[in-house]
Amino acid sequence: MVLFMLPKFVADPIYANAIGPLMDFLQYGINDYIPSPLLWKIAHTTNFQKFGTGFFCLYLMNYVFNTGDHLTSWIYLSLHGTYGMLWCLKEIVFPDPSWQRHVTLVDHLMAFGAVLGPYWYFPYSIMSKRTDASMQLIALCISMHTLGCVLMMASDTQKYFVLKVKKSLIDDGWFGVCRNTNYLGEMMIYGSYAALTQDWISWAILVYVWTLLFGRNMFNKEASIARKKGGKEYMDNSWMIIPKPWGWMGEKRD
């Protein structure tokens, strides 16, 4: 169970008193204890891992496990490699401002070692074990991945260009009935990778990242929305991560 999907009265105190302060310390406070030089943007490390995943898969396939004749390896390469290209295309066309800050060496190492790097376990698991996925599972994963990419790309596009014009509450379009459509897309994308591996460690990695990183960000966003004009009405007509089917029946907001 991902922590942020627990009832609000359970999850909110945990994020406010434990996970939030922990993540703030790891993201900002740790530099007070481990001084290191300020380097390039955090986006560069993220883009390196995202785009490099396809090449990492090819390396494992051709030079480590020789899985060039293994269908599931090729499916995984196609899915995750394509996502890496989409991510970098997104970075070129509408870069996320939160990734544009310059951070220290420690920050880069933590981002790669604690969040981005563990994702490379997924292709390692498939190729080292020559995991065979059924045709039904492959079809499911391709569908999940495709829909997830659309949700992530489309919602991030709306968010970028709306906020570029005016910093205000986004309560329509892709965010009309789901307050975190971009995170929902990411969860569907990486969920398809974990499903393809058929490995509990892959799911453990996702639960860990989703609980700490995604959950903390969504918790902060919930607090921000609640403070804004129209925020309460918006929260009544939408759900945090799953689209609220009858949210469209709410009164139209001006």
Tab-separated table of C-alpha atoms in Angstrom:
chain	number	residue	atom	x	y	z
A	1	MET	CA	0.000	0.000	0.000
A	2	VAL	CA	1.339	3.439	-0.976
A	3	LEU	CA	1.102	5.662	2.094
A	4	PHE	CA	-0.584	8.645	0.430
A	5	MET	CA	-3.509	6.401	-0.614
A	6	LEU	CA	-4.415	5.766	3.012
A	7	PRO	CA	-7.265	7.804	4.546
A	8	LYS	CA	-6.396	11.487	4.855
A	9	PHE	CA	-6.576	11.503	8.651
A	10	VAL	CA	-3.916	8.761	8.694
A	11	ALA	CA	-1.602	9.978	5.950
A	12	ASP	CA	-1.584	13.729	6.678
A	13	PRO	CA	0.055	13.570	10.150
A	14	ILE	CA	2.704	11.141	8.874
A	15	TYR	CA	3.646	13.406	5.973
A	16	ALA	CA	3.487	16.556	8.103
A	17	ASN	CA	5.536	15.236	11.022
A	18	ALA	CA	7.816	12.564	9.534
A	19	ILE	CA	8.130	12.168	5.785
A	20	GLY	CA	7.945	15.880	4.944
A	21	PRO	CA	10.728	16.920	7.340
A	22	LEU	CA	12.826	13.907	6.296
A	23	MET	CA	12.573	14.763	2.604
A	24	ASP	CA	13.287	18.449	3.283
A	25	PHE	CA	16.419	17.458	5.162
A	26	LEU	CA	17.598	15.109	2.407
A	27	GLN	CA	16.881	17.700	-0.266
A	28	TYR	CA	18.216	20.796	1.470
A	29	GLY	CA	19.502	20.291	5.025
A	30	ILE	CA	22.003	17.531	4.281
A	31	ASN	CA	24.281	20.023	2.558
A	32	ASP	CA	24.875	21.683	5.922
A	33	TYR	CA	26.444	18.437	7.156
A	34	ILE	CA	28.167	17.261	3.967
A	35	PRO	CA	29.476	20.333	2.141
A	36	SER	CA	30.070	19.839	-1.585
A	37	PRO	CA	30.456	22.120	-4.606
A	38	LEU	CA	27.494	23.534	-6.496
A	39	LEU	CA	27.348	21.868	-9.901
A	40	TRP	CA	24.984	21.616	-12.853
A	41	LYS	CA	21.188	21.550	-12.894
A	42	ILE	CA	19.427	18.571	-11.363
A	43	ALA	CA	17.655	18.231	-14.732
A	44	HIS	CA	20.920	17.100	-16.340
A	45	THR	CA	21.299	14.107	-14.023
A	46	THR	CA	17.628	13.222	-14.454
A	47	ASN	CA	17.844	13.494	-18.242
A	48	PHE	CA	21.018	11.406	-18.281
A	49	GLN	CA	19.290	8.557	-16.478
A	50	LYS	CA	16.040	8.801	-18.436
A	51	PHE	CA	17.681	8.953	-21.876
A	52	GLY	CA	20.454	6.559	-20.894
A	53	THR	CA	18.052	3.806	-19.889
A	54	GLY	CA	17.667	2.609	-23.485
A	55	PHE	CA	21.432	2.353	-23.898
A	56	PHE	CA	21.708	0.597	-20.533
A	57	CYS	CA	19.164	-1.977	-21.713
A	58	LEU	CA	21.058	-2.497	-24.968
A	59	TYR	CA	24.287	-2.945	-23.022
A	60	LEU	CA	22.724	-5.613	-20.797
A	61	MET	CA	21.142	-7.344	-23.771
A	62	ASN	CA	24.241	-7.475	-25.961
A	63	TYR	CA	27.218	-7.582	-23.611
A	64	VAL	CA	26.056	-9.030	-20.298
A	65	PHE	CA	23.115	-11.429	-20.630
A	66	ASN	CA	22.901	-12.003	-24.411
A	67	THR	CA	19.123	-11.657	-24.531
A	68	GLY	CA	18.873	-10.561	-28.153
A	69	ASP	CA	16.549	-13.526	-28.754
A	70	HIS	CA	14.352	-12.736	-25.734
A	71	LEU	CA	11.016	-11.054	-26.526
A	72	THR	CA	10.370	-9.570	-23.071
A	73	SER	CA	13.777	-7.858	-23.128
A	74	TRP	CA	12.901	-6.186	-26.423
A	75	ILE	CA	9.468	-5.160	-25.160
A	76	TYR	CA	11.045	-3.601	-22.087
A	77	LEU	CA	13.662	-1.792	-24.163
A	78	SER	CA	10.973	-0.424	-26.459
A	79	LEU	CA	8.771	0.828	-23.625
A	80	HIS	CA	11.357	2.316	-21.272
A	81	GLY	CA	13.616	3.541	-24.073
A	82	THR	CA	10.716	5.380	-25.709
A	83	TYR	CA	9.729	6.942	-22.395
A	84	GLY	CA	13.279	8.240	-21.987
A	85	MET	CA	13.088	9.950	-25.371
A	86	LEU	CA	9.682	11.426	-24.548
A	87	TRP	CA	11.021	12.765	-21.252
A	88	CYS	CA	13.925	14.517	-22.974
A	89	LEU	CA	11.595	15.895	-25.660
A	90	LYS	CA	9.433	17.265	-22.853
A	91	GLU	CA	12.515	18.834	-21.279
A	92	ILE	CA	13.339	20.595	-24.537
A	93	VAL	CA	9.830	21.874	-25.328
A	94	PHE	CA	8.444	22.660	-21.854
A	95	PRO	CA	11.068	22.150	-19.122
A	96	ASP	CA	9.819	21.754	-15.571
A	97	PRO	CA	11.076	24.789	-13.580
A	98	SER	CA	11.602	22.646	-10.477
A	99	TRP	CA	14.326	20.684	-12.303
A	100	GLN	CA	16.229	23.785	-13.447
A	101	ARG	CA	17.974	24.622	-10.190
A	102	HIS	CA	21.698	24.044	-9.750
A	103	VAL	CA	22.433	21.620	-6.928
A	104	THR	CA	25.457	20.216	-5.134
A	105	LEU	CA	27.435	17.055	-5.829
A	106	VAL	CA	25.742	15.377	-2.854
A	107	ASP	CA	22.322	16.229	-4.299
A	108	HIS	CA	23.227	14.691	-7.655
A	109	LEU	CA	24.562	11.541	-6.034
A	110	MET	CA	21.483	11.176	-3.855
A	111	ALA	CA	19.095	11.769	-6.766
A	112	PHE	CA	20.778	9.087	-8.838
A	113	GLY	CA	21.574	6.633	-6.072
A	114	ALA	CA	18.322	6.835	-4.114
A	115	VAL	CA	15.706	7.450	-6.824
A	116	LEU	CA	16.851	7.190	-10.444
A	117	GLY	CA	19.429	4.416	-10.225
A	118	PRO	CA	17.168	1.800	-8.610
A	119	TYR	CA	14.921	1.919	-11.680
A	120	TRP	CA	17.699	0.187	-13.617
A	121	TYR	CA	17.039	-2.886	-11.511
A	122	PHE	CA	13.950	-3.513	-13.660
A	123	PRO	CA	15.765	-4.379	-16.929
A	124	TYR	CA	18.473	-6.154	-14.938
A	125	SER	CA	15.816	-8.375	-13.361
A	126	ILE	CA	14.174	-9.227	-16.680
A	127	MET	CA	17.368	-9.925	-18.569
A	128	SER	CA	19.322	-11.696	-15.850
A	129	LYS	CA	16.430	-14.110	-15.225
A	130	ARG	CA	15.212	-14.180	-18.843
A	131	THR	CA	11.747	-13.462	-17.475
A	132	ASP	CA	9.014	-14.439	-19.918
A	133	ALA	CA	5.862	-12.356	-19.918
A	134	SER	CA	2.626	-13.756	-21.299
A	135	MET	CA	1.052	-12.141	-24.338
A	136	GLN	CA	-1.790	-10.928	-22.127
A	137	LEU	CA	0.634	-9.258	-19.702
A	138	ILE	CA	2.584	-7.679	-22.547
A	139	ALA	CA	-0.620	-6.258	-24.024
A	140	LEU	CA	-1.670	-4.901	-20.625
A	141	CYS	CA	1.709	-3.270	-20.021
A	142	ILE	CA	1.783	-1.646	-23.470
A	143	SER	CA	-1.713	-0.229	-22.918
A	144	MET	CA	-0.855	1.053	-19.423
A	145	HIS	CA	2.374	2.585	-20.675
A	146	THR	CA	0.751	4.303	-23.658
A	147	LEU	CA	-2.057	5.811	-21.589
A	148	GLY	CA	0.404	6.814	-18.864
A	149	CYS	CA	2.624	8.638	-21.365
A	150	VAL	CA	-0.383	10.543	-22.718
A	151	LEU	CA	-1.529	11.556	-19.227
A	152	MET	CA	1.957	12.636	-18.169
A	153	MET	CA	2.832	14.568	-21.337
A	154	ALA	CA	-0.570	16.226	-21.811
A	155	SER	CA	-1.043	17.298	-18.192
A	156	ASP	CA	2.510	18.613	-17.868
A	157	THR	CA	1.994	20.564	-21.106
A	158	GLN	CA	-1.157	22.180	-19.711
A	159	LYS	CA	0.525	22.943	-16.400
A	160	TYR	CA	3.599	24.515	-18.030
A	161	PHE	CA	1.801	26.832	-20.431
A	162	VAL	CA	-0.983	27.862	-18.019
A	163	LEU	CA	1.496	28.787	-15.273
A	164	LYS	CA	3.652	30.584	-17.824
A	165	VAL	CA	0.782	33.008	-18.397
A	166	LYS	CA	-0.610	33.219	-14.872
A	167	LYS	CA	0.261	31.623	-11.541
A	168	SER	CA	-3.168	30.425	-10.518
A	169	LEU	CA	-5.166	27.349	-9.546
A	170	ILE	CA	-5.411	24.838	-12.410
A	171	ASP	CA	-8.775	23.148	-11.953
A	172	ASP	CA	-9.863	22.213	-15.453
A	173	GLY	CA	-8.714	20.227	-18.467
A	174	TRP	CA	-6.478	17.310	-17.544
A	175	PHE	CA	-6.661	18.360	-13.889
A	176	GLY	CA	-10.448	18.761	-13.800
A	177	VAL	CA	-11.279	15.582	-11.873
A	178	CYS	CA	-7.772	14.455	-10.836
A	179	ARG	CA	-5.463	16.838	-9.013
A	180	ASN	CA	-2.276	14.950	-9.914
A	181	THR	CA	-2.841	13.610	-13.420
A	182	ASN	CA	0.881	13.896	-14.176
A	183	TYR	CA	1.766	11.652	-11.232
A	184	LEU	CA	-0.977	9.216	-12.199
A	185	GLY	CA	0.632	8.971	-15.640
A	186	GLU	CA	4.070	8.374	-14.129
A	187	MET	CA	2.682	5.669	-11.859
A	188	MET	CA	1.053	3.909	-14.804
A	189	ILE	CA	4.308	4.114	-16.780
A	190	TYR	CA	6.538	2.698	-14.071
A	191	GLY	CA	3.824	0.303	-12.960
A	192	SER	CA	3.922	-1.231	-16.435
A	193	TYR	CA	7.683	-1.753	-16.098
A	194	ALA	CA	7.337	-3.400	-12.689
A	195	ALA	CA	4.520	-5.617	-13.933
A	196	LEU	CA	6.663	-6.752	-16.843
A	197	THR	CA	9.486	-7.784	-14.476
A	198	GLN	CA	7.152	-9.945	-12.335
A	199	ASP	CA	9.568	-9.228	-9.478
A	200	TRP	CA	8.487	-8.070	-6.020
A	201	ILE	CA	11.671	-6.008	-5.634
A	202	SER	CA	10.565	-3.822	-8.546
A	203	TRP	CA	7.279	-3.104	-6.796
A	204	ALA	CA	9.085	-2.412	-3.520
A	205	ILE	CA	11.198	0.209	-5.295
A	206	LEU	CA	8.076	1.866	-6.659
A	207	VAL	CA	6.277	1.873	-3.310
A	208	TYR	CA	9.355	3.450	-1.731
A	209	VAL	CA	9.678	6.194	-4.387
A	210	TRP	CA	5.956	6.861	-4.638
A	211	THR	CA	5.527	7.084	-0.868
A	212	LEU	CA	8.489	9.353	-0.160
A	213	LEU	CA	8.881	11.499	-3.282
A	214	PHE	CA	5.499	11.520	-5.012
A	215	GLY	CA	3.594	11.475	-1.729
A	216	ARG	CA	5.535	14.366	-0.227
A	217	ASN	CA	5.036	16.483	-3.365
A	218	MET	CA	1.318	15.719	-3.502
A	219	PHE	CA	0.935	16.441	0.209
A	220	ASN	CA	2.517	19.883	-0.313
A	221	LYS	CA	0.307	20.511	-3.342
A	222	GLU	CA	-2.821	19.610	-1.371
A	223	ALA	CA	-1.939	22.210	1.244
A	224	SER	CA	-1.283	24.807	-1.481
A	225	ILE	CA	-4.598	24.130	-3.233
A	226	ALA	CA	-6.518	24.427	0.035
A	227	ARG	CA	-5.144	27.965	0.535
A	228	LYS	CA	-6.142	29.207	-2.915
A	229	LYS	CA	-9.407	30.805	-3.987
A	230	GLY	CA	-11.748	28.085	-5.229
A	231	GLY	CA	-9.516	25.389	-3.818
A	232	LYS	CA	-12.115	23.779	-1.566
A	233	GLU	CA	-14.673	23.547	-4.392
A	234	TYR	CA	-12.011	22.067	-6.666
A	235	MET	CA	-11.084	19.452	-4.066
A	236	ASP	CA	-14.755	18.534	-3.679
A	237	ASN	CA	-15.063	17.910	-7.424
A	238	SER	CA	-11.833	15.936	-7.833
A	239	TRP	CA	-9.730	13.213	-6.241
A	240	MET	CA	-6.053	13.395	-5.461
A	241	ILE	CA	-4.649	10.652	-7.712
A	242	ILE	CA	-7.589	8.697	-9.194
A	243	PRO	CA	-9.997	10.602	-11.492
A	244	LYS	CA	-13.344	11.247	-9.812
A	245	PRO	CA	-15.878	9.930	-12.373
A	246	TRP	CA	-18.755	12.146	-11.245
A	247	GLY	CA	-16.538	15.211	-10.767
A	248	TRP	CA	-17.620	16.508	-14.159
A	249	MET	CA	-21.144	16.901	-12.745
A	250	GLY	CA	-19.992	19.647	-10.386
A	251	GLU	CA	-20.925	23.212	-11.131
A	252	LYS	CA	-18.725	24.891	-13.701
A	253	ARG	CA	-16.198	27.198	-12.033
A	254	ASP	CA	-15.620	30.733	-13.299
